[in-house]
Amino acid sequence: MTTTLAGLPGGVAISHLSVYDWPAADGACGGTPHMHLACSEAYVVTGGRGAVQTLTASGYEVTPLQAGTVAWFTPGTIHRLVNEGDLRITVLMQNSGLPEAGDAVLTLPSEYLTDPETYTRACTIPADAPEEEQERFARARRDLALEGYRALRAAEGPQALAAFHRAAAALVQPRIAEWRERWRQGAEASAAATGAQLDWLERAEAPHLAHAAVRAEQPVAQGKFGMCGRLDVYEN
């Protein structure tokens, strides 16, 4: 059994986020509302101020964000970041960064959620396009998701949110085997390694300590157009 893992502790991953300052139709500046289906996510606010709007089966909430705030939410939480002034966040993601590697469904209007191909066409930012064109795609995608988000907020009763949950689950279903492997190699392996270490220590043994290591890395991409803002991303 592997008892030291290369990734960050606990199978988490991080990115640095500068939240979009683009104004939307409702006058608020910020990112694209979306939901994760298998991962929790946490925000460590490192600068500026703003808020995260959330929508769950329990209702709509607004959580203020400022430097020093730590906020987190579980799968099924639709969230929209609002930038009220240079909002910058370190994002902690469960399952080795799966939220930025597929576990996210944007709140597009229902006609875009019918099948993976239709959804992907509406969401994909062409990687080889000039930066100005990528920004145009990112803003259009954000505004389209806000249409669906406003409809979900305005709906009476739980039916509309439940329908979005079902559509989102159907969209990601073809990728679950891939997600499961990421989980096995990250969070599950990390928990198993801790179990093995505790077993040794209970016997007053410590062979894993001989394999101690220090690792560091720099972002592999900077300023990438993400769902909520410009991202500095890491391999972790």
PDB file of C-alpha atoms in Angstrom, residues 121-229:
ATOM      1  CA  ARG A 121     -21.650  23.279 -27.351  1.00  0.00           C
ATOM      2  CA  ALA A 122     -23.186  25.983 -25.187  1.00  0.00           C
ATOM      3  CA  CYS A 123     -20.434  25.841 -22.542  1.00  0.00           C
ATOM      4  CA  THR A 124     -17.138  25.277 -24.312  1.00  0.00           C
ATOM      5  CA  ILE A 125     -14.652  28.132 -24.610  1.00  0.00           C
ATOM      6  CA  PRO A 126     -12.372  27.465 -27.620  1.00  0.00           C
ATOM      7  CA  ALA A 127      -8.893  26.977 -26.186  1.00  0.00           C
ATOM      8  CA  ASP A 128      -7.123  28.081 -29.366  1.00  0.00           C
ATOM      9  CA  ALA A 129      -9.090  31.322 -29.797  1.00  0.00           C
ATOM     10  CA  PRO A 130      -7.529  34.748 -29.087  1.00  0.00           C
ATOM     11  CA  GLU A 131      -8.024  36.005 -25.550  1.00  0.00           C
ATOM     12  CA  GLU A 132     -10.606  38.587 -26.621  1.00  0.00           C
ATOM     13  CA  GLU A 133     -12.674  35.832 -28.253  1.00  0.00           C
ATOM     14  CA  GLN A 134     -12.362  33.601 -25.194  1.00  0.00           C
ATOM     15  CA  GLU A 135     -13.614  36.458 -23.028  1.00  0.00           C
ATOM     16  CA  ARG A 136     -16.593  36.949 -25.330  1.00  0.00           C
ATOM     17  CA  PHE A 137     -17.485  33.250 -25.039  1.00  0.00           C
ATOM     18  CA  ALA A 138     -17.033  33.310 -21.252  1.00  0.00           C
ATOM     19  CA  ARG A 139     -19.301  36.334 -20.853  1.00  0.00           C
ATOM     20  CA  ALA A 140     -21.962  34.889 -23.153  1.00  0.00           C
ATOM     21  CA  ARG A 141     -21.849  31.592 -21.228  1.00  0.00           C
ATOM     22  CA  ARG A 142     -22.179  33.457 -17.916  1.00  0.00           C
ATOM     23  CA  ASP A 143     -25.160  35.454 -19.161  1.00  0.00           C
ATOM     24  CA  LEU A 144     -26.880  32.346 -20.510  1.00  0.00           C
ATOM     25  CA  ALA A 145     -26.436  30.570 -17.175  1.00  0.00           C
ATOM     26  CA  LEU A 146     -27.882  33.594 -15.400  1.00  0.00           C
ATOM     27  CA  GLU A 147     -31.068  33.202 -17.458  1.00  0.00           C
ATOM     28  CA  GLY A 148     -31.575  29.706 -16.120  1.00  0.00           C
ATOM     29  CA  TYR A 149     -30.543  30.761 -12.628  1.00  0.00           C
ATOM     30  CA  ARG A 150     -33.132  33.539 -12.503  1.00  0.00           C
ATOM     31  CA  ALA A 151     -35.809  31.100 -13.638  1.00  0.00           C
ATOM     32  CA  LEU A 152     -34.867  28.657 -10.866  1.00  0.00           C
ATOM     33  CA  ARG A 153     -34.974  31.419  -8.271  1.00  0.00           C
ATOM     34  CA  ALA A 154     -38.345  32.648  -9.504  1.00  0.00           C
ATOM     35  CA  ALA A 155     -39.961  29.206  -9.609  1.00  0.00           C
ATOM     36  CA  GLU A 156     -42.525  28.350  -6.965  1.00  0.00           C
ATOM     37  CA  GLY A 157     -42.202  25.016  -5.241  1.00  0.00           C
ATOM     38  CA  PRO A 158     -39.419  22.429  -5.494  1.00  0.00           C
ATOM     39  CA  GLN A 159     -40.279  21.055  -8.937  1.00  0.00           C
ATOM     40  CA  ALA A 160     -37.999  23.296 -11.035  1.00  0.00           C
ATOM     41  CA  LEU A 161     -34.954  22.690  -8.837  1.00  0.00           C
ATOM     42  CA  ALA A 162     -35.615  18.937  -8.792  1.00  0.00           C
ATOM     43  CA  ALA A 163     -35.852  18.954 -12.595  1.00  0.00           C
ATOM     44  CA  PHE A 164     -32.496  20.732 -12.819  1.00  0.00           C
ATOM     45  CA  HIS A 165     -30.960  18.143 -10.489  1.00  0.00           C
ATOM     46  CA  ARG A 166     -32.244  15.303 -12.690  1.00  0.00           C
ATOM     47  CA  ALA A 167     -30.990  16.949 -15.888  1.00  0.00           C
ATOM     48  CA  ALA A 168     -27.579  17.616 -14.322  1.00  0.00           C
ATOM     49  CA  ALA A 169     -27.233  13.998 -13.162  1.00  0.00           C
ATOM     50  CA  ALA A 170     -28.075  12.740 -16.654  1.00  0.00           C
ATOM     51  CA  LEU A 171     -25.488  15.068 -18.222  1.00  0.00           C
ATOM     52  CA  VAL A 172     -22.612  13.816 -16.065  1.00  0.00           C
ATOM     53  CA  GLN A 173     -23.594  10.118 -15.973  1.00  0.00           C
ATOM     54  CA  PRO A 174     -21.280   9.122 -18.882  1.00  0.00           C
ATOM     55  CA  ARG A 175     -18.252  10.411 -16.929  1.00  0.00           C
ATOM     56  CA  ILE A 176     -18.828   8.712 -13.577  1.00  0.00           C
ATOM     57  CA  ALA A 177     -16.304   5.915 -14.166  1.00  0.00           C
ATOM     58  CA  GLU A 178     -13.630   8.535 -14.849  1.00  0.00           C
ATOM     59  CA  TRP A 179     -14.616  10.454 -11.713  1.00  0.00           C
ATOM     60  CA  ARG A 180     -14.552   7.310  -9.611  1.00  0.00           C
ATOM     61  CA  GLU A 181     -10.964   6.604 -10.675  1.00  0.00           C
ATOM     62  CA  ARG A 182      -9.894  10.137  -9.698  1.00  0.00           C
ATOM     63  CA  TRP A 183     -11.506   9.597  -6.294  1.00  0.00           C
ATOM     64  CA  ARG A 184      -9.804   6.215  -5.847  1.00  0.00           C
ATOM     65  CA  GLN A 185      -6.359   7.622  -6.640  1.00  0.00           C
ATOM     66  CA  GLY A 186      -6.863  10.701  -4.454  1.00  0.00           C
ATOM     67  CA  ALA A 187      -9.248  10.922  -1.510  1.00  0.00           C
ATOM     68  CA  GLU A 188      -9.769   7.178  -1.060  1.00  0.00           C
ATOM     69  CA  ALA A 189      -6.036   6.437  -1.302  1.00  0.00           C
ATOM     70  CA  SER A 190      -5.277   9.250   1.152  1.00  0.00           C
ATOM     71  CA  ALA A 191      -7.721   7.866   3.725  1.00  0.00           C
ATOM     72  CA  ALA A 192      -6.331   4.341   3.272  1.00  0.00           C
ATOM     73  CA  ALA A 193      -2.772   5.615   3.756  1.00  0.00           C
ATOM     74  CA  THR A 194      -3.745   7.276   7.028  1.00  0.00           C
ATOM     75  CA  GLY A 195      -5.350   4.027   8.183  1.00  0.00           C
ATOM     76  CA  ALA A 196      -2.128   2.130   7.481  1.00  0.00           C
ATOM     77  CA  GLN A 197      -0.050   4.733   9.315  1.00  0.00           C
ATOM     78  CA  LEU A 198      -2.299   4.534  12.373  1.00  0.00           C
ATOM     79  CA  ASP A 199      -2.037   0.738  12.344  1.00  0.00           C
ATOM     80  CA  TRP A 200       1.768   0.974  12.424  1.00  0.00           C
ATOM     81  CA  LEU A 201       1.804   3.615  15.133  1.00  0.00           C
ATOM     82  CA  GLU A 202      -0.539   1.518  17.255  1.00  0.00           C
ATOM     83  CA  ARG A 203       2.166  -1.158  17.144  1.00  0.00           C
ATOM     84  CA  ALA A 204       4.827   1.478  18.012  1.00  0.00           C
ATOM     85  CA  GLU A 205       6.200   1.185  14.463  1.00  0.00           C
ATOM     86  CA  ALA A 206       6.767   3.983  11.943  1.00  0.00           C
ATOM     87  CA  PRO A 207       8.226   2.734   8.621  1.00  0.00           C
ATOM     88  CA  HIS A 208       6.397   5.482   6.679  1.00  0.00           C
ATOM     89  CA  LEU A 209       8.418   8.214   8.381  1.00  0.00           C
ATOM     90  CA  ALA A 210      11.510   7.146   6.444  1.00  0.00           C
ATOM     91  CA  HIS A 211       9.728   8.225   3.253  1.00  0.00           C
ATOM     92  CA  ALA A 212       8.977  11.796   4.341  1.00  0.00           C
ATOM     93  CA  ALA A 213       9.087  14.285   1.467  1.00  0.00           C
ATOM     94  CA  VAL A 214       8.644  17.989   0.719  1.00  0.00           C
ATOM     95  CA  ARG A 215       6.972  19.176  -2.488  1.00  0.00           C
ATOM     96  CA  ALA A 216       6.183  22.537  -4.042  1.00  0.00           C
ATOM     97  CA  GLU A 217       4.789  23.687  -7.356  1.00  0.00           C
ATOM     98  CA  GLN A 218       3.889  26.796  -9.312  1.00  0.00           C
ATOM     99  CA  PRO A 219       0.690  27.303 -11.318  1.00  0.00           C
ATOM    100  CA  VAL A 220       0.612  25.371 -14.577  1.00  0.00           C
ATOM    101  CA  ALA A 221      -1.703  28.000 -16.101  1.00  0.00           C
ATOM    102  CA  GLN A 222      -2.425  31.593 -15.132  1.00  0.00           C
ATOM    103  CA  GLY A 223      -5.392  33.776 -15.971  1.00  0.00           C
ATOM    104  CA  LYS A 224      -7.465  30.953 -17.429  1.00  0.00           C
ATOM    105  CA  PHE A 225     -11.119  31.815 -18.085  1.00  0.00           C
ATOM    106  CA  GLY A 226     -13.044  29.800 -15.499  1.00  0.00           C
ATOM    107  CA  MET A 227     -16.666  29.650 -14.473  1.00  0.00           C
ATOM    108  CA  CYS A 228     -16.392  32.333 -11.797  1.00  0.00           C
ATOM    109  CA  GLY A 229     -13.338  34.334 -12.853  1.00  0.00           C
TER     110      GLY A 229
END
